[in-house]
Every structure is written in C-alpha cells, then in structure tokens.
Coordinates of N, CA and C in Angstrom, one line a residue:
X117 N 9.8 -38.9 6.6 CA 9.4 -37.8 7.1 C 9.1 -36.7 6.0
X118 N 7.8 -36.1 6.3 CA 7.2 -35.3 5.4 C 7.5 -33.7 5.9
X119 N 8.5 -32.9 4.8 CA 8.7 -31.7 5.3 C 7.9 -30.7 4.4
X120 N 6.8 -30.9 3.8 CA 5.8 -30.1 3.1 C 5.2 -29.7 3.8
X121 N 4.4 -28.4 3.5 CA 3.7 -27.4 4.1 C 2.3 -28.2 4.3
X122 N 1.7 -27.7 5.4 CA 0.2 -28.2 5.7 C -0.7 -27.2 4.7
X123 N -1.8 -27.5 4.3 CA -2.5 -26.8 3.6 C -2.7 -25.2 4.1
X124 N -3.1 -25.2 5.3 CA -3.3 -23.6 5.6 C -1.8 -22.8 5.6
X125 N -0.8 -23.4 5.7 CA 0.5 -22.7 5.4 C 0.6 -22.5 3.7
X126 N 0.2 -23.3 3.0 CA 0.3 -23.1 1.7 C -0.7 -21.8 1.5
X127 N -1.8 -22.0 2.0 CA -2.6 -20.9 1.8 C -2.3 -19.7 1.9
X128 N -1.6 -19.4 3.2 CA -1.1 -18.2 3.5 C 0.1 -17.8 2.6
X129 N 0.9 -18.8 2.1 CA 2.2 -18.6 1.5 C 1.4 -17.9 0.1
X130 N 0.6 -18.7 -0.3 CA -0.2 -18.1 -1.9 C -0.8 -16.7 -1.6
X131 N -1.3 -16.6 -0.6 CA -1.9 -15.0 -0.3 C -0.8 -13.8 -0.3
X132 N 0.3 -14.5 0.5 CA 1.5 -13.6 0.7 C 2.1 -13.3 -0.8
X133 N 2.3 -14.3 -1.5 CA 2.9 -14.0 -3.0 C 1.9 -13.5 -3.8
X134 N 0.6 -13.5 -3.9 CA -0.2 -12.5 -4.5 C -0.1 -11.2 -4.2
X135 N -0.3 -11.0 -2.7 CA 0.0 -9.6 -2.5 C 1.2 -8.8 -2.7
X136 N 2.4 -9.8 -2.6 CA 3.4 -9.2 -2.9 C 3.8 -9.1 -4.5
X137 N 3.1 -9.8 -5.2 CA 3.0 -9.5 -6.7 C 2.3 -8.3 -7.0
X138 N 0.9 -8.4 -6.6 CA -0.1 -7.4 -7.1 C -0.1 -6.2 -6.4
X139 N 0.2 -5.9 -5.3 CA 0.4 -4.6 -4.4 C 1.8 -4.4 -3.9
X140 N 2.5 -5.0 -3.4 CA 3.8 -4.7 -2.7 C 4.6 -4.2 -3.9
X141 N 4.9 -4.9 -4.7 CA 5.9 -4.5 -5.9 C 5.6 -3.4 -6.7
X142 N 4.2 -3.1 -7.3 CA 4.0 -2.0 -7.8 C 4.2 -0.6 -7.2
X143 N 3.8 -1.0 -5.8 CA 3.6 0.4 -5.0 C 5.1 0.6 -4.6
X144 N 6.1 -0.4 -4.5 CA 7.8 -0.1 -4.1 C 8.2 0.6 -5.3
X145 N 7.7 0.2 -6.5 CA 8.2 1.0 -7.9 C 7.7 2.4 -7.8
X146 N 6.4 2.5 -7.5 CA 6.0 3.9 -7.5 C 6.9 4.7 -6.4
X147 N 6.7 4.2 -5.4 CA 7.4 4.7 -4.2 C 8.9 5.3 -4.2
X148 N 9.5 4.5 -5.1 CA 10.8 5.0 -5.5 C 11.0 6.0 -6.4
X149 N 10.2 6.0 -7.5 CA 10.0 7.1 -8.4 C 9.5 8.4 -7.9
X150 N 8.3 8.4 -7.0 CA 7.9 9.4 -6.5 C 8.4 10.0 -4.9
X151 N 9.3 9.0 -4.5 CA 10.1 9.4 -3.4 C 9.0 9.6 -2.2
X152 N 8.0 8.8 -2.1 CA 7.2 8.8 -1.1 C 6.5 7.5 -0.6
X153 N 6.2 7.4 0.4 CA 5.4 6.1 0.9 C 4.0 5.9 0.6
X154 N 3.9 4.9 0.1 CA 2.4 4.7 0.0 C 1.6 3.6 1.2
X155 N 1.0 4.5 1.7 CA 0.1 3.9 2.9 C -0.9 2.6 2.3
X156 N -1.2 2.6 1.2 CA -2.5 2.0 1.1 C -1.6 0.3 1.0
X157 N -0.4 0.3 0.9 CA 0.1 -1.3 1.3 C 0.0 -1.8 2.3
X158 N 0.1 -1.0 3.1 CA -0.1 -1.3 4.8 C -1.6 -1.6 5.1
X159 N -2.3 -0.9 4.3 CA -3.8 -1.0 4.6 C -4.3 -2.4 3.9
X160 N -3.7 -2.6 2.8 CA -3.9 -3.9 1.8 C -3.4 -5.1 2.7
X161 N -2.4 -5.1 3.5 CA -1.8 -6.1 4.3 C -2.8 -6.2 5.5
X162 N -3.0 -5.4 5.9 CA -3.8 -5.2 7.1 C -5.2 -5.9 6.9
X163 N -5.7 -5.4 5.8 CA -7.4 -6.2 5.4 C -7.2 -7.4 5.1
X164 N -6.1 -8.1 4.8 CA -5.7 -9.3 4.6 C -5.5 -10.2 5.6
X165 N -5.2 -9.6 6.7 CA -4.6 -10.4 7.8 C -3.2 -10.7 8.1
X166 N -2.4 -10.0 7.1 CA -0.9 -10.2 7.2 C -0.3 -9.6 8.2
X167 N -0.6 -8.4 8.5 CA 0.1 -7.8 9.6 C -0.3 -8.3 11.1
X168 N -1.3 -8.6 11.4 CA -1.9 -9.5 12.5 C -1.6 -10.9 12.6
X169 N -1.2 -11.6 11.7 CA -1.3 -12.9 11.6 C -0.2 -13.6 12.7
X170 N 0.8 -13.1 12.9 CA 1.9 -13.7 13.9 C 1.3 -13.3 15.3
X171 N 0.6 -12.2 15.4 CA 0.1 -11.9 16.8 C -0.9 -13.0 17.4
X172 N -0.9 -13.2 18.8 CA -1.6 -14.3 19.3 C -3.2 -13.8 19.0
X173 N -3.9 -14.8 18.8 CA -5.3 -14.8 18.9 C -5.9 -13.9 20.1
X174 N -5.3 -14.2 21.2 CA -6.0 -13.7 22.7 C -5.5 -12.2 22.7
X175 N -4.6 -11.8 21.8 CA -4.2 -10.3 21.8 C -4.7 -9.5 20.4
X176 N -5.7 -10.2 19.8 CA -6.4 -9.5 18.8 C -5.8 -10.0 17.3
X177 N -4.8 -11.0 17.2 CA -4.1 -11.1 16.0 C -4.7 -12.7 15.5
X178 N -3.8 -13.0 14.3 CA -4.2 -14.2 13.7 C -3.8 -15.5 14.3
X179 N -3.3 -15.6 15.3 CA -2.8 -16.6 16.1 C -2.1 -17.5 15.2
X180 N -1.2 -17.1 14.1 CA -0.4 -18.2 13.2 C 0.7 -18.6 14.1
X181 N 0.9 -19.9 13.7 CA 2.0 -20.6 14.5 C 3.2 -20.4 13.9
X182 N 4.4 -20.9 14.6 CA 5.7 -20.6 14.1 C 5.8 -21.3 12.8
X183 N 5.3 -22.1 12.0 CA 5.9 -22.8 11.1 C 5.8 -22.0 9.9

C-alpha cells in the first residue's frame, strides 16, 4: 500500500511551504513587532488560491479534495 502523496498534493504542499516561508513568517514577525495585522498575507494567499482551495468548485473555490 502506497501512502505517498499524489503529485497534485505535493504541488500544493510545496506552494504552501513556500508561501509560509516567504510571506507568512516574515509578515508575522512584523505584525508582532508593529502590533498590527498585515493584510498583504491574506491577499497573497488569496492570489495563490490557498484560501479558496478547500471550497467546492461549484461554489467558486478550488475544489480540493480531503487528502
């Protein structure tokens, strides 16, 4: 039995890891230091389709499965 991720899941994983490293973590540090929320994080996640990924395609989302 193969418990590895399918290629599309690996792509999502790599995208999320890249965004976390390049966008979310630096913005979180700034948010703590400046005591303010950085809307650019939400915008970046939205642009890359992360926020809508789990929402069914028939409702305008990415239609990601549960895996």
